[in-house]
Tab-separated table of C-alpha atoms in Angstrom:
chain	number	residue	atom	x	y	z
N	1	UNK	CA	0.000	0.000	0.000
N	2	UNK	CA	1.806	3.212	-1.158
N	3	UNK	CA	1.689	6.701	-2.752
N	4	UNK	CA	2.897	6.092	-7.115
N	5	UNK	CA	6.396	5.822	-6.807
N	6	UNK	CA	6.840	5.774	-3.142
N	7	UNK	CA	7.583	1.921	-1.395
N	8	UNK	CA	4.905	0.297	0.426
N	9	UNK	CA	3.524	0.897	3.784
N	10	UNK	CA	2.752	-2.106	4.518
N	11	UNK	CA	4.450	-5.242	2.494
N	12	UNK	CA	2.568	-9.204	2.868
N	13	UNK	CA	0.986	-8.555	6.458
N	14	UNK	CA	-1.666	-10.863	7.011
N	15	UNK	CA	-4.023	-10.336	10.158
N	16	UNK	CA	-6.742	-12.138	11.667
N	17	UNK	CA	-8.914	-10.530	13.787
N	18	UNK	CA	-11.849	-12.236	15.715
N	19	UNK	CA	-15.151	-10.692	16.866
N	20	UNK	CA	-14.891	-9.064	20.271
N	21	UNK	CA	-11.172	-9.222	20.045
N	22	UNK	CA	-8.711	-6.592	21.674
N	23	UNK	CA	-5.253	-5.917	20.114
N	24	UNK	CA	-2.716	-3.175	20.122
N	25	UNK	CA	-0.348	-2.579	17.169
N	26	UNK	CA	3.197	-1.201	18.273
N	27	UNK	CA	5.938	-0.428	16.029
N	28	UNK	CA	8.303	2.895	15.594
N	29	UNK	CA	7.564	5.498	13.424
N	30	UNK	CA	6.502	4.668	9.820
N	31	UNK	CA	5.765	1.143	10.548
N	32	UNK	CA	2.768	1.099	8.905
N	33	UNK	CA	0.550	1.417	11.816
N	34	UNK	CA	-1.637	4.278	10.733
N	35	UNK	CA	-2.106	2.464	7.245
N	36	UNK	CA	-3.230	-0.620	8.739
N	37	UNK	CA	-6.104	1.311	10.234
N	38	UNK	CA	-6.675	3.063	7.502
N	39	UNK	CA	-7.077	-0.222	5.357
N	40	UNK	CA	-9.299	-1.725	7.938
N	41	UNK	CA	-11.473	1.469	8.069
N	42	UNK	CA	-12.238	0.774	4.283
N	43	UNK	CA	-10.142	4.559	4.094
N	44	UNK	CA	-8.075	3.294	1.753
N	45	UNK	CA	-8.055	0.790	-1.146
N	46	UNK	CA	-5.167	-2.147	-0.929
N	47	UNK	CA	-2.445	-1.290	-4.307
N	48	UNK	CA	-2.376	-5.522	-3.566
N	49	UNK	CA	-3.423	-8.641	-1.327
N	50	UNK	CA	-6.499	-8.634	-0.182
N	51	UNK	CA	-8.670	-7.184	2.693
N	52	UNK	CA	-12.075	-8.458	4.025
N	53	UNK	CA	-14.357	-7.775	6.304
N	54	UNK	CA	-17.148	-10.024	8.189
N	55	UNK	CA	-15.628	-12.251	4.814
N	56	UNK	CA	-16.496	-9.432	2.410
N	57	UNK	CA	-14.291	-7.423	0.159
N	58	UNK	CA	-15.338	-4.321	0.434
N	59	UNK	CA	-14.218	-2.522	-2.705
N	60	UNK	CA	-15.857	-5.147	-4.439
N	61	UNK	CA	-19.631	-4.112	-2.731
N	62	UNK	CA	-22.348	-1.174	-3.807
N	63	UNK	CA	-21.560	2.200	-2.850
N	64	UNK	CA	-24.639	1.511	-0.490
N	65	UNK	CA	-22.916	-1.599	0.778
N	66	UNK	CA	-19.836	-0.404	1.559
N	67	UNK	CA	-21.607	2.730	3.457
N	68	UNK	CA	-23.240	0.843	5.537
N	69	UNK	CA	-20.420	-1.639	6.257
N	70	UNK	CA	-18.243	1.638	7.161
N	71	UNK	CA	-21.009	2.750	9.610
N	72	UNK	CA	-19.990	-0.315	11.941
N	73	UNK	CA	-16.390	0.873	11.568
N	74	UNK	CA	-15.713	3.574	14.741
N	75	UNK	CA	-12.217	5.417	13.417
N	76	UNK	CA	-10.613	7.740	16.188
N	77	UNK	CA	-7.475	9.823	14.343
N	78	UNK	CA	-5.248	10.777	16.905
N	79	UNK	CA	-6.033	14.633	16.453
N	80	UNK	CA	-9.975	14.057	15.778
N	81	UNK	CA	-11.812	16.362	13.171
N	82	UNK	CA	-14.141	18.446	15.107
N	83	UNK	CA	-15.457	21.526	14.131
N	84	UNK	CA	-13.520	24.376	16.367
N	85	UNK	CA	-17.071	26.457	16.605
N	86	UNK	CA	-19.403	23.013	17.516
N	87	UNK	CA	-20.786	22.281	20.473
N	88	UNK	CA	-18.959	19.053	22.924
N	89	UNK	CA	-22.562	17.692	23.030
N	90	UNK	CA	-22.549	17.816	19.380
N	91	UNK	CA	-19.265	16.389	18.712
N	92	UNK	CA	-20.163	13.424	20.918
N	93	UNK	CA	-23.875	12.841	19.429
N	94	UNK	CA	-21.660	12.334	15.881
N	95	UNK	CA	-21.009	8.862	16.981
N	96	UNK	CA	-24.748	7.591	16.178
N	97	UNK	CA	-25.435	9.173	13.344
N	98	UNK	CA	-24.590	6.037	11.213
N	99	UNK	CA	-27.718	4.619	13.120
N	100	UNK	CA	-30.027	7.434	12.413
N	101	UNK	CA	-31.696	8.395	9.174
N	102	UNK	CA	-31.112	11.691	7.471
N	103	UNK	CA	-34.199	13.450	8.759
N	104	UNK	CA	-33.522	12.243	12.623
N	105	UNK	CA	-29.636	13.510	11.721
N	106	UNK	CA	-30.532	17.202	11.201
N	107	UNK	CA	-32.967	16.627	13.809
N	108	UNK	CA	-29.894	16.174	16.143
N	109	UNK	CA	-28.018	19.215	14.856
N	110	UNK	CA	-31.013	21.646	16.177
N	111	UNK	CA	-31.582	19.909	19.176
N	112	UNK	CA	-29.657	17.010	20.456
N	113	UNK	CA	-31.968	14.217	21.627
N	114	UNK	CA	-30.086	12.109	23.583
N	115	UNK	CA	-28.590	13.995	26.026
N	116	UNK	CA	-28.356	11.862	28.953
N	117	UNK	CA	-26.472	9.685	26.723
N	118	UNK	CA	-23.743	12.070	25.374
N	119	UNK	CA	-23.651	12.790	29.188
N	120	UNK	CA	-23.161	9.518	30.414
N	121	UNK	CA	-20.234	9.174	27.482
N	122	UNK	CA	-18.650	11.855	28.557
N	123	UNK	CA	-18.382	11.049	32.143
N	124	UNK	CA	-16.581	8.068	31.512
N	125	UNK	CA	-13.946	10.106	30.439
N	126	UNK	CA	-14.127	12.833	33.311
N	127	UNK	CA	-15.503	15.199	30.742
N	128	UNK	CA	-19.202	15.932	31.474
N	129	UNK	CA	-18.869	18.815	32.763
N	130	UNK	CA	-17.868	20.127	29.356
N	131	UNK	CA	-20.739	18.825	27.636
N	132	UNK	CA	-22.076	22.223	26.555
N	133	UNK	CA	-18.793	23.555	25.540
N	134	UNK	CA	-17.627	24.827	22.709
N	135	UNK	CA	-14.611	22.256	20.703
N	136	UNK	CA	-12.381	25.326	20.629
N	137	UNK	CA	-12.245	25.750	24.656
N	138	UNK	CA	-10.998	21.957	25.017
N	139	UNK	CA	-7.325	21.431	25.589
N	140	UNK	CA	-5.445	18.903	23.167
N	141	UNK	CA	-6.129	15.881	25.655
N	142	UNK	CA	-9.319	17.158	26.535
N	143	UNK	CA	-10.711	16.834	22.717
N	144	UNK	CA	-8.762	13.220	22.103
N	145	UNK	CA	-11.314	12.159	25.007
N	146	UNK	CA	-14.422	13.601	23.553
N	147	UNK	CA	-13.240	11.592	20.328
N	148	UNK	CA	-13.073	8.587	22.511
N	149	UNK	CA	-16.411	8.966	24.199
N	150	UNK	CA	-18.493	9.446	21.100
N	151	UNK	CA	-17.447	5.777	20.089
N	152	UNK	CA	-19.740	4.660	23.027
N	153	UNK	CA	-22.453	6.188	21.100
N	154	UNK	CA	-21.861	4.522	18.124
N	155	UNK	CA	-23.518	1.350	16.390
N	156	UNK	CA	-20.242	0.216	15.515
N	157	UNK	CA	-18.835	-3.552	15.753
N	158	UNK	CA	-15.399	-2.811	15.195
N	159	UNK	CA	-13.128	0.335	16.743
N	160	UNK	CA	-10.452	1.609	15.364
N	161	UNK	CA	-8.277	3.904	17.607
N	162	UNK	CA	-4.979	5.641	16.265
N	163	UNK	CA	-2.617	6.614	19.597
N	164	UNK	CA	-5.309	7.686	22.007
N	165	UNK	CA	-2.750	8.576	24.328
N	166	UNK	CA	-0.382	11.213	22.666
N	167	UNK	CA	-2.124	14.153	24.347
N	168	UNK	CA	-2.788	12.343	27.628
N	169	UNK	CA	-1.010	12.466	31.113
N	170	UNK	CA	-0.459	9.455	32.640
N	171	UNK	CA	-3.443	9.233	35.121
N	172	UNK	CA	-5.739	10.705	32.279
N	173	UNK	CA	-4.438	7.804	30.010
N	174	UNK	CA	-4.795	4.980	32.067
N	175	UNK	CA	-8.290	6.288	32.771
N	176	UNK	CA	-9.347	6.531	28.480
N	177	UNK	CA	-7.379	3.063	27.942
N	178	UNK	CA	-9.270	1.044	30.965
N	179	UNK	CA	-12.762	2.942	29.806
N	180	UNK	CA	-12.243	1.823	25.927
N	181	UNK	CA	-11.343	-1.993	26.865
N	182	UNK	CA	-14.001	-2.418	29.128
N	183	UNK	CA	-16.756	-0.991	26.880
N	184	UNK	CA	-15.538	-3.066	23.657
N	185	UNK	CA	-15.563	-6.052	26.264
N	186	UNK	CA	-18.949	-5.731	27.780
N	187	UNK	CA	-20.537	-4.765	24.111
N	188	UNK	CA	-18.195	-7.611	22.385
N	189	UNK	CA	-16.694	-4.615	19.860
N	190	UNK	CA	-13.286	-5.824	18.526
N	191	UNK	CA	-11.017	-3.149	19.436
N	192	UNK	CA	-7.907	-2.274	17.252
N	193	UNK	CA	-5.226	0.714	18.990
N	194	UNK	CA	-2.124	1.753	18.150
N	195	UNK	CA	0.606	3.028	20.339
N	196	UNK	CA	3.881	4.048	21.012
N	197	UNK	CA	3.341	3.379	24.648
N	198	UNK	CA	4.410	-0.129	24.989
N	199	UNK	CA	4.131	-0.670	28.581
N	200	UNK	CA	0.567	0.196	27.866
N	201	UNK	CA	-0.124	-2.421	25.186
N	202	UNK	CA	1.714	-5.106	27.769
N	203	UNK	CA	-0.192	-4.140	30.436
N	204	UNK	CA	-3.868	-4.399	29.250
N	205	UNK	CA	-4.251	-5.809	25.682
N	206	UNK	CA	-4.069	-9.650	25.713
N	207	UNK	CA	-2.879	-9.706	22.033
N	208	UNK	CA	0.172	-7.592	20.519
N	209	UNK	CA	1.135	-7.015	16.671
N	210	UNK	CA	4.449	-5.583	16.283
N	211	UNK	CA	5.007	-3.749	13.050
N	212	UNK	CA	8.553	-2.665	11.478
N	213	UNK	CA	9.080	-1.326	8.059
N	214	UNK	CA	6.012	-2.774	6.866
N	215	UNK	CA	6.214	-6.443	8.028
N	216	UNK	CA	4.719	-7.820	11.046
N	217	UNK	CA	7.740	-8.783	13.258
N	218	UNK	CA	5.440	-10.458	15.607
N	219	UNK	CA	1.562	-11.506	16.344
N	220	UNK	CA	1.543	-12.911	19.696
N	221	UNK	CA	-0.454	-13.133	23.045
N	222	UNK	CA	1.099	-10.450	25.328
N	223	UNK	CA	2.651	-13.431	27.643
N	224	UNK	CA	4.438	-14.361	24.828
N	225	UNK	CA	6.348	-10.827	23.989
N	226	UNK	CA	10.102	-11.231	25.019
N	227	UNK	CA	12.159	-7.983	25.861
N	228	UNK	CA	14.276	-9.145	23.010
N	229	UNK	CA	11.696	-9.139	20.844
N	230	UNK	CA	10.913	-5.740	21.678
N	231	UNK	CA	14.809	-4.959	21.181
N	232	UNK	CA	14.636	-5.724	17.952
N	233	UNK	CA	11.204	-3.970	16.909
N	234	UNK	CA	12.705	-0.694	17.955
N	235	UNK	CA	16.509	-1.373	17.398
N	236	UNK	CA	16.966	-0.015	14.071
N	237	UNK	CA	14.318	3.153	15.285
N	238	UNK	CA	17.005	3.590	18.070
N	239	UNK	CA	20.393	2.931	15.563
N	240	UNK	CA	18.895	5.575	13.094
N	241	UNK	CA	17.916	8.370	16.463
N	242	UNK	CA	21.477	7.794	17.977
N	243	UNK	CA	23.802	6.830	14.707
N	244	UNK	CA	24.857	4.011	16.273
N	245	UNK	CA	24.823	0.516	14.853
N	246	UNK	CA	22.097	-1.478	16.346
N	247	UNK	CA	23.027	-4.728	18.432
N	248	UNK	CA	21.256	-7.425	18.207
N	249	UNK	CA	21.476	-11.714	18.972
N	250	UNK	CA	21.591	-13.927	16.039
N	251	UNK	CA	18.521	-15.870	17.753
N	252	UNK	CA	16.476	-13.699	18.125
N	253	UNK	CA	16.861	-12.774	14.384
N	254	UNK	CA	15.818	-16.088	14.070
N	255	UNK	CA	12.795	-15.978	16.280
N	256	UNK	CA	11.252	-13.092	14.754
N	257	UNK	CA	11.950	-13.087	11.097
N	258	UNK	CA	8.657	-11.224	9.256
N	259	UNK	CA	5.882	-13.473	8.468
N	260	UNK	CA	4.353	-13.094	5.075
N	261	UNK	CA	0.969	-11.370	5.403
N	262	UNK	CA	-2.515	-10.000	3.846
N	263	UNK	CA	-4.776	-7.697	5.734
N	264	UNK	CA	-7.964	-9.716	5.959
């Protein structure tokens, strides 16, 4: 998957994901994280391989089709698009509009309906205070958390979350990650994050993908991911940030040499 001329993002990565299924996808910069999600949200169309979804192709259904396959797709950017001059309460609501139709949409734009709802969202993320806000008075951290919360509005079976946590102290972030795995747990959403915090992804998510230059160095469950491992995900990241030669065991070459792969 790649710009003309440019080399791929992501090169032979198959991925299964199951129903109800929580994994994070670590990696360094320009791994191919961000394009995985954006092949999985149907955002972008695979230049080869194959990608499918509850055993569908999308690019191969209607334009109807694929709309309403995308409405059970939940995608949260890391900076999320909300209109500076819109109202928190708005912003939130967004998340089930792929359930409404357009009359009961514009309906929602003059006068939100589900209030309590948006509330209750928003006060899973400490936020509910701010429900009558405008977008432009949130901080950084504050808005990444109203992008979180309107997921729990949303009819969607599968969530899609690109580094929730950039903008996010430490108390603030543990707070948004344990909110987002219980909800997908309780509603059986398959949840799909990436992040740079690794501890993070160790900690909580019972399944890790680590991505570097494209391949998938690793699918395993979290019990399973070695600090060598990890070494060598981020050693050629750390040799290029230092100029130093990365050092790395002959084994564990061995161990974690990239598995062929297509996005499905």
């Amino acid at each position: 998957m790649a710009r003309a001329g440019a080399p791929d993002a992501l090169i032979d990565a198959t991925i299964h994901i199951k129903s109800g299924e929580q994994v994070a996808i670590i990696g360094p910069s320009g791994a191919g994280k961000t394009t995985l999600l954006n092949l999985l949200s149907c955002a972008q169309v695979p230049t080869r391989g194959e990608l499918t979804l509850d055993g569908q192709n999308p690019w191969q259904l209607s334009r109807r089709a694929l709309q309403t396959l995308r409405g059970r797709l939940y995608v949260a950017p890391q900076v999320p698009p909300l209109p500076p001059r819109q109202r928190v309460i708005t912003a939130v609501l967004a998340g089930s509009l792929p359930a409404l139709s357009f009359a009961q949409s514009m309906a929602s734009l003059i006068y939100p309906k589900n209030i309590a709802g948006a509330h209750a969202a928003l006060a899973k993320f400490d936020l509910s205070e701010k429900i009558f806000d405008r977008v432009d008075r949130l901080s950084g951290g504050e808005r990444q958390r109203v992008g979180l919360a309107r997921a729990l509005l949303s009819p969607s079976s599968m969530w899609l979350i690109d580094e929730p946590l950039s903008a996010l102290d430490p108390t603030r972030a543990t707070q948004a990650m344990d909110t987002m795995l219980n909800e997908a747990r309780q509603r059986n959403v398959s949840l799909v994050v990436t992040l740079h915090q690794v501890e993070v992804a160790l900690a909580r998510f019972p399944r890790v993908i680590g991505l570097r230059d494209g391949l998938v160095a690793f699918d395993l469950p979290t019990a399973e991911v070695t600090t060598e491992l990890l070494q060598l995900l981020y050693a050629q990241h750390e040799a290029e940030l230092t100029g130093a030669a990365p050092v790395v065991d002959d084994a564990v070459i061995e161990a974690v040499t990239p598995v062929a792969m297509h996005c499905r």
